[in-house]
Coordinates of C-alpha atoms in Angstrom, one line a residue:
X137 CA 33.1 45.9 -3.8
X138 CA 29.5 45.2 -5.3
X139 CA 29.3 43.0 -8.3
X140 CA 27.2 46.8 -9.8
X141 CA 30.3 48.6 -8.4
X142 CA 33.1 46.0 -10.2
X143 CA 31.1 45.8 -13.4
X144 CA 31.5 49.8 -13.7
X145 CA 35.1 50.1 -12.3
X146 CA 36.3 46.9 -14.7
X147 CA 34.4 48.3 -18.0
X148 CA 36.6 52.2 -17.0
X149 CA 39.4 49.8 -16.6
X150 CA 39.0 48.3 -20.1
X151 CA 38.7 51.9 -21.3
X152 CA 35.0 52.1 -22.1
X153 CA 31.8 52.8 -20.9
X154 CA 29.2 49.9 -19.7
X155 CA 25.9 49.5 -21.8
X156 CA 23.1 49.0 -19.3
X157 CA 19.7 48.1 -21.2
X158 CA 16.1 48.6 -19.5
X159 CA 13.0 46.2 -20.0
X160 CA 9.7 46.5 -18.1
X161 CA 9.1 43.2 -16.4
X162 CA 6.2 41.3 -17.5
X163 CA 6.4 42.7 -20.8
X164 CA 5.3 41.0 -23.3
X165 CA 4.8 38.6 -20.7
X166 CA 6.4 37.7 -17.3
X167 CA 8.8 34.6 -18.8
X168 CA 9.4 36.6 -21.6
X169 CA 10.0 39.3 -20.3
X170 CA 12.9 37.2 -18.1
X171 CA 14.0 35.8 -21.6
X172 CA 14.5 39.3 -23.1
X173 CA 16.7 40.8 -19.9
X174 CA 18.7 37.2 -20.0
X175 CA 18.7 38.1 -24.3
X176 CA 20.3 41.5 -23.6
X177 CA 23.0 40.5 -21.1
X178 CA 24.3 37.4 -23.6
X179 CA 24.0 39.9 -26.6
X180 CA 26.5 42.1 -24.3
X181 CA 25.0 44.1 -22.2
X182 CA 27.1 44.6 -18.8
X183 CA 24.2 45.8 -16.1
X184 CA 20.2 45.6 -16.8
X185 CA 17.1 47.8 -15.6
X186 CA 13.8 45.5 -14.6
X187 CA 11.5 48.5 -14.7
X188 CA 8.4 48.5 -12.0
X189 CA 5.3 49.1 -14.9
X190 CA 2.8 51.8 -13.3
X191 CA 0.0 53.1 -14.1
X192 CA 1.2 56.9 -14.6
X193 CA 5.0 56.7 -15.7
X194 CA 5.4 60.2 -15.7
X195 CA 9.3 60.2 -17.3
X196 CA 8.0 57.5 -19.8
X197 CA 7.1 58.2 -23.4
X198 CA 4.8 56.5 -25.3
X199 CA 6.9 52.9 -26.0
X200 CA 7.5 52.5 -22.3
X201 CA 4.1 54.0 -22.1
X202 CA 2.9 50.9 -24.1
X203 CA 4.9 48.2 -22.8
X204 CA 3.9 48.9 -19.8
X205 CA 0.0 48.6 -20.3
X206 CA 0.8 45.7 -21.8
X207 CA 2.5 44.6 -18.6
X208 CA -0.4 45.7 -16.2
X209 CA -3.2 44.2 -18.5
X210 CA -1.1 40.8 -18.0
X211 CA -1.6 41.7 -14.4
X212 CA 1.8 41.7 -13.8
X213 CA 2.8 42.7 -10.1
X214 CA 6.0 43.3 -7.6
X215 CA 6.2 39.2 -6.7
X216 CA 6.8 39.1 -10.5
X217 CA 9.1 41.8 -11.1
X218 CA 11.4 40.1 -7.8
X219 CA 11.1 36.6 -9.7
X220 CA 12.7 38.7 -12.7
X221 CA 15.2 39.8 -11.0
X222 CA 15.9 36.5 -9.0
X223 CA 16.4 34.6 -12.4
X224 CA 17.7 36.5 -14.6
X225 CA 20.6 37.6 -12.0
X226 CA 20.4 33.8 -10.9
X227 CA 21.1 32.9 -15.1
X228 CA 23.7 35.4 -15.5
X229 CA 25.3 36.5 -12.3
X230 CA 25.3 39.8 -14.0
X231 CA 23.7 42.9 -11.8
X232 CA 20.4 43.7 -12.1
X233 CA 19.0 46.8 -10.8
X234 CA 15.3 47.6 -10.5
X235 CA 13.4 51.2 -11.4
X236 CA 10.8 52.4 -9.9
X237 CA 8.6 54.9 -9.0
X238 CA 8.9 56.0 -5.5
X239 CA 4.5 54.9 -4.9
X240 CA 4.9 51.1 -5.7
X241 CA 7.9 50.8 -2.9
X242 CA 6.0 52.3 -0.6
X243 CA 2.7 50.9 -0.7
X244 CA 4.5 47.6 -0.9
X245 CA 6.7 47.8 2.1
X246 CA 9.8 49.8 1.9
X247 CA 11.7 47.6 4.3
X248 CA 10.1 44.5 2.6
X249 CA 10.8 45.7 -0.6
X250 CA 14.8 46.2 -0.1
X251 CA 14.8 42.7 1.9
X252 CA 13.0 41.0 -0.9
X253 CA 14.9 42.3 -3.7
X254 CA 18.4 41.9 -1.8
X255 CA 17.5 38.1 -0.7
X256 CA 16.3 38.0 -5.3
X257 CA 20.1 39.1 -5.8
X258 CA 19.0 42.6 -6.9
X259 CA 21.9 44.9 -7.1
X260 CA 20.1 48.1 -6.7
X261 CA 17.1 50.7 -7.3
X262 CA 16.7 53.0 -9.6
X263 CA 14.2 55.8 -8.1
X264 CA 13.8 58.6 -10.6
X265 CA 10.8 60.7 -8.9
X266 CA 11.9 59.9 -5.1
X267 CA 13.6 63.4 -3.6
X268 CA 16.5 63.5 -2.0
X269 CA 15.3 64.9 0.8
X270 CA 12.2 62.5 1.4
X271 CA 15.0 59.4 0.9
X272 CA 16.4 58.8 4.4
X273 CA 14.0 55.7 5.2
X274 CA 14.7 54.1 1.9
X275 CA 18.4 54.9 2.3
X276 CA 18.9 53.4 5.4
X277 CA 17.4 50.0 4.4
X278 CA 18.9 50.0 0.7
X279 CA 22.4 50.5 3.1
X280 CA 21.1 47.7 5.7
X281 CA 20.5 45.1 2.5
X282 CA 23.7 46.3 0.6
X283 CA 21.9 47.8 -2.6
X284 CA 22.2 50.8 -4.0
X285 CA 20.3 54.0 -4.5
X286 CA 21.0 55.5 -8.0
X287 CA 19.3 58.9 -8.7
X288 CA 18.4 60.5 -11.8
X289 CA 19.4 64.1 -12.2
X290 CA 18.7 66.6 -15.0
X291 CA 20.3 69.1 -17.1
X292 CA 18.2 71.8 -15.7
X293 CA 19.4 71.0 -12.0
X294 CA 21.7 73.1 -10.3
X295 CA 25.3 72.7 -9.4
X296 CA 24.1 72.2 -5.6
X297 CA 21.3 70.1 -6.6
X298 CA 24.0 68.3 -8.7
X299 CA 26.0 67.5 -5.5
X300 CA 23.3 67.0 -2.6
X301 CA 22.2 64.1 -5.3
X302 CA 25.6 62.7 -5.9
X303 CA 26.6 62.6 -2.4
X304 CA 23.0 60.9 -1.6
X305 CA 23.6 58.2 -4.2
X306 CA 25.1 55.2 -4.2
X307 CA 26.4 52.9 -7.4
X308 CA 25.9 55.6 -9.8
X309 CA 24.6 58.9 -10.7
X310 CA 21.9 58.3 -13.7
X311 CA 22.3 61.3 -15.9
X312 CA 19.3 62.4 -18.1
X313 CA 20.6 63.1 -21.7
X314 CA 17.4 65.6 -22.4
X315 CA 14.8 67.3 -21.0
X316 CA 11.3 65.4 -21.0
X317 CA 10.3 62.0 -21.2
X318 CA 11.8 58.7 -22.2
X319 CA 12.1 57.4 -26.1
X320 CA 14.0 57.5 -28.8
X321 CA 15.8 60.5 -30.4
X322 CA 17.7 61.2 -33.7
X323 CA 20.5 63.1 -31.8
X324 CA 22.2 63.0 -28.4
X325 CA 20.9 66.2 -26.7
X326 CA 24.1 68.4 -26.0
X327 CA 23.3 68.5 -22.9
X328 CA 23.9 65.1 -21.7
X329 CA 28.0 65.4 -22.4
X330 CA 27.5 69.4 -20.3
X331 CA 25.6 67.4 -17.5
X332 CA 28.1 64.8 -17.2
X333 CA 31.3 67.4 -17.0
X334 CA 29.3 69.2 -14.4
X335 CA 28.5 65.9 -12.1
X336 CA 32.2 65.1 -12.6
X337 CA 32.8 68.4 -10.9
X338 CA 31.3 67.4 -7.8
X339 CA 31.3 63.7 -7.3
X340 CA 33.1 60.6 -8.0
X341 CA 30.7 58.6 -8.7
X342 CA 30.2 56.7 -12.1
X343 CA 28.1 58.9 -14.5
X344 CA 25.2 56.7 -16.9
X345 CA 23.6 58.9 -18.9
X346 CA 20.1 57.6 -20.3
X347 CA 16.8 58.9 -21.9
X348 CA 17.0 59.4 -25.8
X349 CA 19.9 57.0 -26.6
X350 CA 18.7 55.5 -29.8
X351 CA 21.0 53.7 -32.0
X352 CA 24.4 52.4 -32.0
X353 CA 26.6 55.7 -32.9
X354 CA 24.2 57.5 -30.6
X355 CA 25.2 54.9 -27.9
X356 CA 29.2 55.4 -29.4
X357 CA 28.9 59.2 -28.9
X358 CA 27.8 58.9 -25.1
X359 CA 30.5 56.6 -24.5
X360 CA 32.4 59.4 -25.2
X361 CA 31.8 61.1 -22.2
X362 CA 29.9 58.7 -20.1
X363 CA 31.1 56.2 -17.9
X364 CA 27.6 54.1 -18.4
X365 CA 25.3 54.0 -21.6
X366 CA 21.5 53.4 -20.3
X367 CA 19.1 51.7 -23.7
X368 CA 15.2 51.2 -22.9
X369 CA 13.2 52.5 -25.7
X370 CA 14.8 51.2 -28.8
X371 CA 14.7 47.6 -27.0
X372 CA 10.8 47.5 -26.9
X373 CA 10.2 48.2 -29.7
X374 CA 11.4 44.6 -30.8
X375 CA 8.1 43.3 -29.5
X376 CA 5.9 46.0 -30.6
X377 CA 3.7 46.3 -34.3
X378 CA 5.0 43.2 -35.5
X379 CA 8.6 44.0 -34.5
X380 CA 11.2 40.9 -34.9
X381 CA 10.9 39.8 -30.8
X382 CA 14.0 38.4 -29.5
X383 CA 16.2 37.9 -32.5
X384 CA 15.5 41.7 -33.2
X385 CA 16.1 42.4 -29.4
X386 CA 19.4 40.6 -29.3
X387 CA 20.4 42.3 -32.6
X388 CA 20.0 45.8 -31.6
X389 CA 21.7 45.3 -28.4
X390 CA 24.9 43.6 -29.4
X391 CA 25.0 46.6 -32.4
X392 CA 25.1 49.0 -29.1
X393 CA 27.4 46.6 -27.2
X394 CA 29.7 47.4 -30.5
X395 CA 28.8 50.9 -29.9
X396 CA 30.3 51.9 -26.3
X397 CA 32.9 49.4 -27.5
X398 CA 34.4 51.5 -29.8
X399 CA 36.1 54.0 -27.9
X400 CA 37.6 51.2 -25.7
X401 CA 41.5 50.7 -25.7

């Protein structure tokens, strides 16, 4: 079993849903940007996100958006987002996945990119714009390295859409709470608990549902339904217009560690 796969199945066995929290690397910068990941794991966080920063984030809002920039303008690139994950898995021994746009991978490699992140200790990808149908050369090396492929699906997708994604994916199915980009939200959508029951319906995977989860009863009510709770939003903006930095970072995440906590027992 993969450490990704035994972090989900031991959080369902403790009867609760694990938080996973989502940090571009290099931002604000590429050590602390390793510092904030290692920051949300301690603060109790069970899985972490190293986002790939790119010039057009399409899913993005405008705090990824900005973080982002920030990240480019520090000229941060992939060697740096594979040290990321090299230390702050190396630190922790905690997964840590990576999400990306399909264009990075493949201008970098795609075999090169799956060796290079497997031989970093990288658990997985996250590929939210790459299609199903156009993922058989990445599949077959994610499967040669032993990482997973994790999808992101929407609430406007159909039932068969639903399950030609599931049974594509590997690790998890990444469930978007809304329609639109990332950021944060003053409600959970009521679509995200509908898209989870319907992905239930056709796969066995774990379900994380991400995209708008704000605050720390927001991340309580999706660990209602969810088998995973995904944060990226609310944790940037720690370092952004004079935020607090890492002792706000660390704050904010062990309030939503609290949060899919409370429906455990």
């Amino acid at each position: 079993m993969s450490p990704l796969t035994e972090t989900l199945a031991r959080a369902k066995r403790e009867g609760r849903a694990a938080l996973i929290t989502y940090l571009p690397a290099g931002f604000p910068t590429v050590d602390g940007g390793i510092e904030a990941l290692r920051a949300t794991l301690d603060a109790g966080a069970d899985i972490v996100e190293v986002g790939v920063p790119h010039s057009d984030p399409v899913l993005d809002g405008p705090v990824i958006q900005t973080a982002d920039d920030i990240a480019l303008r520090g000229g941060v690139r992939i060697a740096d987002v594979l040290r990321t994950v090299r230390e702050v898995h190396a630190a922790t021994g905690k997964p840590v996945l990576v999400m990306s746009y399909w264009n990075p991978v493949s201008r970098y490699g795609i075999e090169r990119f799956a060796r290079e992140l497997a031989d970093a200790g990288g658990a997985g990808c996250v590929l939210p714009d790459l299609p199903v149908a156009e993922s058989a050369p990445w599949r077959r090396e994610a499967a040669k390295h032993g990482l997973a492929t994790v999808f992101v699906v929407a609430p406007s997708s159909t039932d068969a859409q639903l399950a030609e994604t599931a049974a594509a994916g590997t690790g998890f199915v990444y469930a978007a709470a809304l329609m639109g980009v990332t950021g944060t939200r003053s409600t959970v959508d009521a679509s995200a608990a509908v898209l989870a029951r319907r992905l239930r319906a056709v796969t066995d995977l774990p379900v994380c549902v991400g995209m708008g989860v704000s605050d720390a009863d927001q991340a309580a009510e999706v660990a209602g339904f969810a088998d995973g709770v995904i944060v990226g939003s609310a944790l940037v903006s720690p370092f952004l217009d004079g935020g607090e930095g890492l002792a706000g970072l660390e704050r904010l995440t062990s309030r939503r560690a609290a949060g899919v906590r409370a429906h455990a027992g």
